[in-house]
Amino acid sequence: AGHPAPAAAAAARSKANSSEMAESGGVSAEESLKAFNRKVRRSTRVDVPFPELPSDADTEIPSWHTGLHSDWLLRVGPKEYRIHKVLTGHGPRASAFLCSAFTTGQQLASSLPVCVTINTTIGGVEEGVVGGGGQACVSETDLSAILPEQVWPFFDEVLDFVYSEDLRLSIENAVPLLRCADALQ
């Protein structure tokens, strides 16, 4: 009936395990090793502190008023607007014209990106010279050639609508806003 040696070896191991269990308070060597490994894993756990949350200025909702994190420059006559491509070209009230300008890189009045110097002590943005440290380059579109000069003073209201859905129509602004909407599609 089979080999007595393997059966005898298994019985001897079983007897040794039960004597170890009796000596260690009823816990096998294998169970002791598992418990030790669990303790080691718990004791070698590395806790990484959660990074500080950014200040209110960094979590501010994007606005053309502040230009914070803007990535495109619009020129309308003498006025500059630092805008966000994701909102003005791809958002819920996006402009098909601007989307086309963003995706093709088309620039109506300038062929070079505009570089601005970031003033970190004040948090403002000042126009600068190409090159040097602390600068960011953004592309631009000049709408002065496609928007009649009579509508330029009303362009702020167009951007207010694109960014916040806030539109206050009046007798004075209805036609200029319609002209802007027609040009920007």
Short mmCIF file of C-alpha atoms in Angstrom, two decimals:
data_model
loop_
_atom_site.label_atom_id
_atom_site.label_comp_id
_atom_site.label_asym_id
_atom_site.label_seq_id
_atom_site.Cartn_x
_atom_site.Cartn_y
_atom_site.Cartn_z
CA ALA A 1 0.00 0.00 0.00
CA GLY A 2 2.17 2.84 -1.15
CA HIS A 3 5.43 4.06 0.27
CA PRO A 4 5.63 4.15 4.06
CA ALA A 5 8.40 6.75 4.05
CA PRO A 6 6.30 9.66 2.69
CA ALA A 7 3.43 8.82 5.01
CA ALA A 8 5.82 8.63 7.96
CA ALA A 9 7.41 11.97 6.98
CA ALA A 10 4.00 13.66 6.79
CA ALA A 11 3.05 12.28 10.20
CA ALA A 12 6.35 13.51 11.65
CA ARG A 13 5.75 17.03 10.20
CA SER A 14 2.24 17.06 11.61
CA LYS A 15 3.55 16.01 15.02
CA ALA A 16 6.27 18.72 14.87
CA ASN A 17 3.73 21.37 13.88
CA SER A 18 1.41 20.40 16.70
CA SER A 19 4.27 20.47 19.21
CA GLU A 20 5.28 23.93 17.89
CA MET A 21 1.67 25.08 18.22
CA ALA A 22 1.56 23.82 21.77
CA GLU A 23 4.81 25.62 22.61
CA SER A 24 3.74 28.92 20.97
CA GLY A 25 0.32 29.05 22.49
CA GLY A 26 -1.62 27.33 19.70
CA VAL A 27 -0.20 29.28 16.73
CA SER A 28 1.66 27.50 13.93
CA ALA A 29 5.00 28.75 12.63
CA GLU A 30 3.36 29.65 9.33
CA GLU A 31 0.68 31.72 11.08
CA SER A 32 3.37 33.40 13.20
CA LEU A 33 5.29 34.31 10.06
CA LYS A 34 2.15 35.78 8.45
CA ALA A 35 1.44 37.84 11.57
CA PHE A 36 5.04 39.08 11.62
CA ASN A 37 4.83 40.10 7.94
CA ARG A 38 1.60 42.02 8.61
CA LYS A 39 3.29 43.92 11.44
CA VAL A 40 6.30 44.71 9.27
CA ARG A 41 4.08 45.99 6.47
CA ARG A 42 2.20 48.22 8.89
CA SER A 43 5.36 49.57 10.48
CA THR A 44 7.04 50.38 7.13
CA ARG A 45 4.10 52.38 5.84
CA VAL A 46 5.19 55.75 4.48
CA ASP A 47 2.86 58.63 5.14
CA VAL A 48 3.15 61.53 2.71
CA PRO A 49 1.66 64.82 3.88
CA PHE A 50 -1.12 66.24 1.71
CA PRO A 51 0.17 69.25 -0.24
CA GLU A 52 -1.04 72.67 0.75
CA LEU A 53 -4.06 73.89 -1.12
CA PRO A 54 -3.45 76.83 -3.46
CA SER A 55 -4.38 80.31 -2.40
CA ASP A 56 -7.67 81.89 -3.46
CA ALA A 57 -5.92 83.66 -6.34
CA ASP A 58 -4.91 80.29 -7.83
CA THR A 59 -8.40 78.79 -7.53
CA GLU A 60 -10.22 81.85 -8.82
CA ILE A 61 -12.69 81.23 -11.64
CA PRO A 62 -11.08 82.27 -14.94
CA SER A 63 -12.09 85.75 -16.01
CA TRP A 64 -11.06 88.06 -18.82
CA HIS A 65 -11.10 90.86 -16.21
CA THR A 66 -8.08 89.45 -14.34
CA GLY A 67 -6.42 87.51 -17.14
CA LEU A 68 -5.25 84.92 -14.58
CA HIS A 69 -4.03 81.81 -16.45
CA SER A 70 -5.03 83.34 -19.79
CA ASP A 71 -3.57 81.81 -22.92
CA TRP A 72 -4.63 84.15 -25.74
CA LEU A 73 -4.62 87.89 -26.32
CA LEU A 74 -7.41 89.69 -28.17
CA ARG A 75 -6.93 93.22 -29.41
CA VAL A 76 -9.92 95.40 -30.15
CA GLY A 77 -8.67 98.81 -31.13
CA PRO A 78 -6.33 100.10 -28.42
CA LYS A 79 -7.68 97.69 -25.77
CA GLU A 80 -6.23 94.26 -24.96
CA TYR A 81 -8.14 91.33 -23.47
CA ARG A 82 -6.34 88.36 -21.95
CA ILE A 83 -8.73 85.47 -22.53
CA HIS A 84 -8.94 81.71 -22.08
CA LYS A 85 -9.17 79.55 -25.20
CA VAL A 86 -11.08 76.77 -23.48
CA LEU A 87 -13.92 79.15 -22.57
CA THR A 88 -14.06 81.46 -25.57
CA GLY A 89 -13.39 78.89 -28.29
CA HIS A 90 -14.73 75.67 -26.83
CA GLY A 91 -17.10 76.57 -23.98
CA PRO A 92 -20.91 76.64 -23.95
CA ARG A 93 -21.03 80.13 -25.54
CA ALA A 94 -17.98 79.68 -27.74
CA SER A 95 -17.12 81.69 -30.80
CA ALA A 96 -16.65 79.68 -34.01
CA PHE A 97 -14.38 82.44 -35.30
CA LEU A 98 -12.11 82.32 -32.23
CA CYS A 99 -12.13 78.51 -32.19
CA SER A 100 -10.86 78.59 -35.75
CA ALA A 101 -8.18 81.13 -34.80
CA PHE A 102 -7.08 78.95 -31.86
CA THR A 103 -7.00 75.66 -33.74
CA THR A 104 -5.28 76.94 -36.87
CA GLY A 105 -3.04 79.39 -35.05
CA GLN A 106 -4.35 82.10 -37.35
CA GLN A 107 -3.40 85.60 -36.29
CA LEU A 108 -4.97 88.53 -38.08
CA ALA A 109 -2.54 91.30 -37.24
CA SER A 110 0.59 89.71 -35.86
CA SER A 111 2.70 86.75 -36.86
CA LEU A 112 4.72 86.49 -33.63
CA PRO A 113 3.46 85.48 -30.23
CA VAL A 114 3.24 88.24 -27.64
CA CYS A 115 5.45 87.76 -24.61
CA VAL A 116 4.46 89.18 -21.27
CA THR A 117 6.49 89.55 -18.11
CA ILE A 118 4.83 88.18 -15.02
CA ASN A 119 5.24 90.51 -12.04
CA THR A 120 5.13 88.06 -9.13
CA THR A 121 5.39 90.62 -6.34
CA ILE A 122 2.25 92.47 -7.38
CA GLY A 123 0.56 89.66 -9.33
CA GLY A 124 -0.07 91.88 -12.34
CA VAL A 125 0.89 91.32 -15.92
CA GLU A 126 2.96 93.79 -17.91
CA GLU A 127 3.96 93.66 -21.56
CA GLY A 128 7.57 92.74 -21.97
CA VAL A 129 10.28 91.98 -24.46
CA VAL A 130 10.76 88.56 -26.05
CA GLY A 131 13.24 86.46 -24.08
CA GLY A 132 14.44 86.70 -20.52
CA GLY A 133 13.17 84.99 -17.37
CA GLY A 134 9.70 85.13 -15.87
CA GLN A 135 7.95 85.48 -19.21
CA ALA A 136 5.11 83.65 -20.89
CA CYS A 137 4.24 83.87 -24.57
CA VAL A 138 0.66 83.90 -25.77
CA SER A 139 -0.68 84.16 -29.27
CA GLU A 140 -2.99 86.98 -30.25
CA THR A 141 -5.80 87.92 -32.59
CA ASP A 142 -6.55 91.52 -33.54
CA LEU A 143 -10.29 91.99 -34.08
CA SER A 144 -9.91 95.68 -34.96
CA ALA A 145 -9.98 94.90 -38.68
CA ILE A 146 -13.24 92.93 -38.57
CA LEU A 147 -15.20 94.84 -35.92
CA PRO A 148 -16.32 98.39 -36.76
CA GLU A 149 -14.88 101.02 -34.44
CA GLN A 150 -18.39 101.94 -33.24
CA VAL A 151 -18.75 98.52 -31.50
CA TRP A 152 -15.36 98.51 -29.74
CA PRO A 153 -16.68 100.14 -26.53
CA PHE A 154 -19.23 97.30 -26.20
CA PHE A 155 -16.81 94.40 -26.53
CA ASP A 156 -16.48 94.05 -22.73
CA GLU A 157 -20.16 93.07 -22.65
CA VAL A 158 -19.57 90.37 -25.27
CA LEU A 159 -16.88 88.80 -23.11
CA ASP A 160 -19.07 89.09 -20.01
CA PHE A 161 -21.69 87.04 -21.83
CA VAL A 162 -19.20 84.43 -23.07
CA TYR A 163 -17.70 83.96 -19.61
CA SER A 164 -20.76 84.25 -17.37
CA GLU A 165 -23.92 84.18 -19.52
CA ASP A 166 -24.66 87.69 -18.20
CA LEU A 167 -26.25 89.83 -20.91
CA ARG A 168 -27.96 93.17 -20.28
CA LEU A 169 -29.56 94.41 -23.46
CA SER A 170 -30.44 98.06 -23.85
CA ILE A 171 -31.34 100.38 -26.69
CA GLU A 172 -27.71 101.59 -26.77
CA ASN A 173 -25.97 98.20 -26.88
CA ALA A 174 -28.37 95.95 -28.85
CA VAL A 175 -27.07 96.75 -32.35
CA PRO A 176 -23.33 96.82 -31.40
CA LEU A 177 -23.68 93.46 -29.60
CA LEU A 178 -25.46 91.98 -32.62
CA ARG A 179 -22.60 93.18 -34.88
CA CYS A 180 -20.05 91.56 -32.55
CA ALA A 181 -22.04 88.31 -32.39
CA ASP A 182 -22.31 88.23 -36.17
CA ALA A 183 -18.54 88.67 -36.59
CA LEU A 184 -17.60 86.14 -33.91
CA GLN A 185 -20.31 83.60 -34.90
#
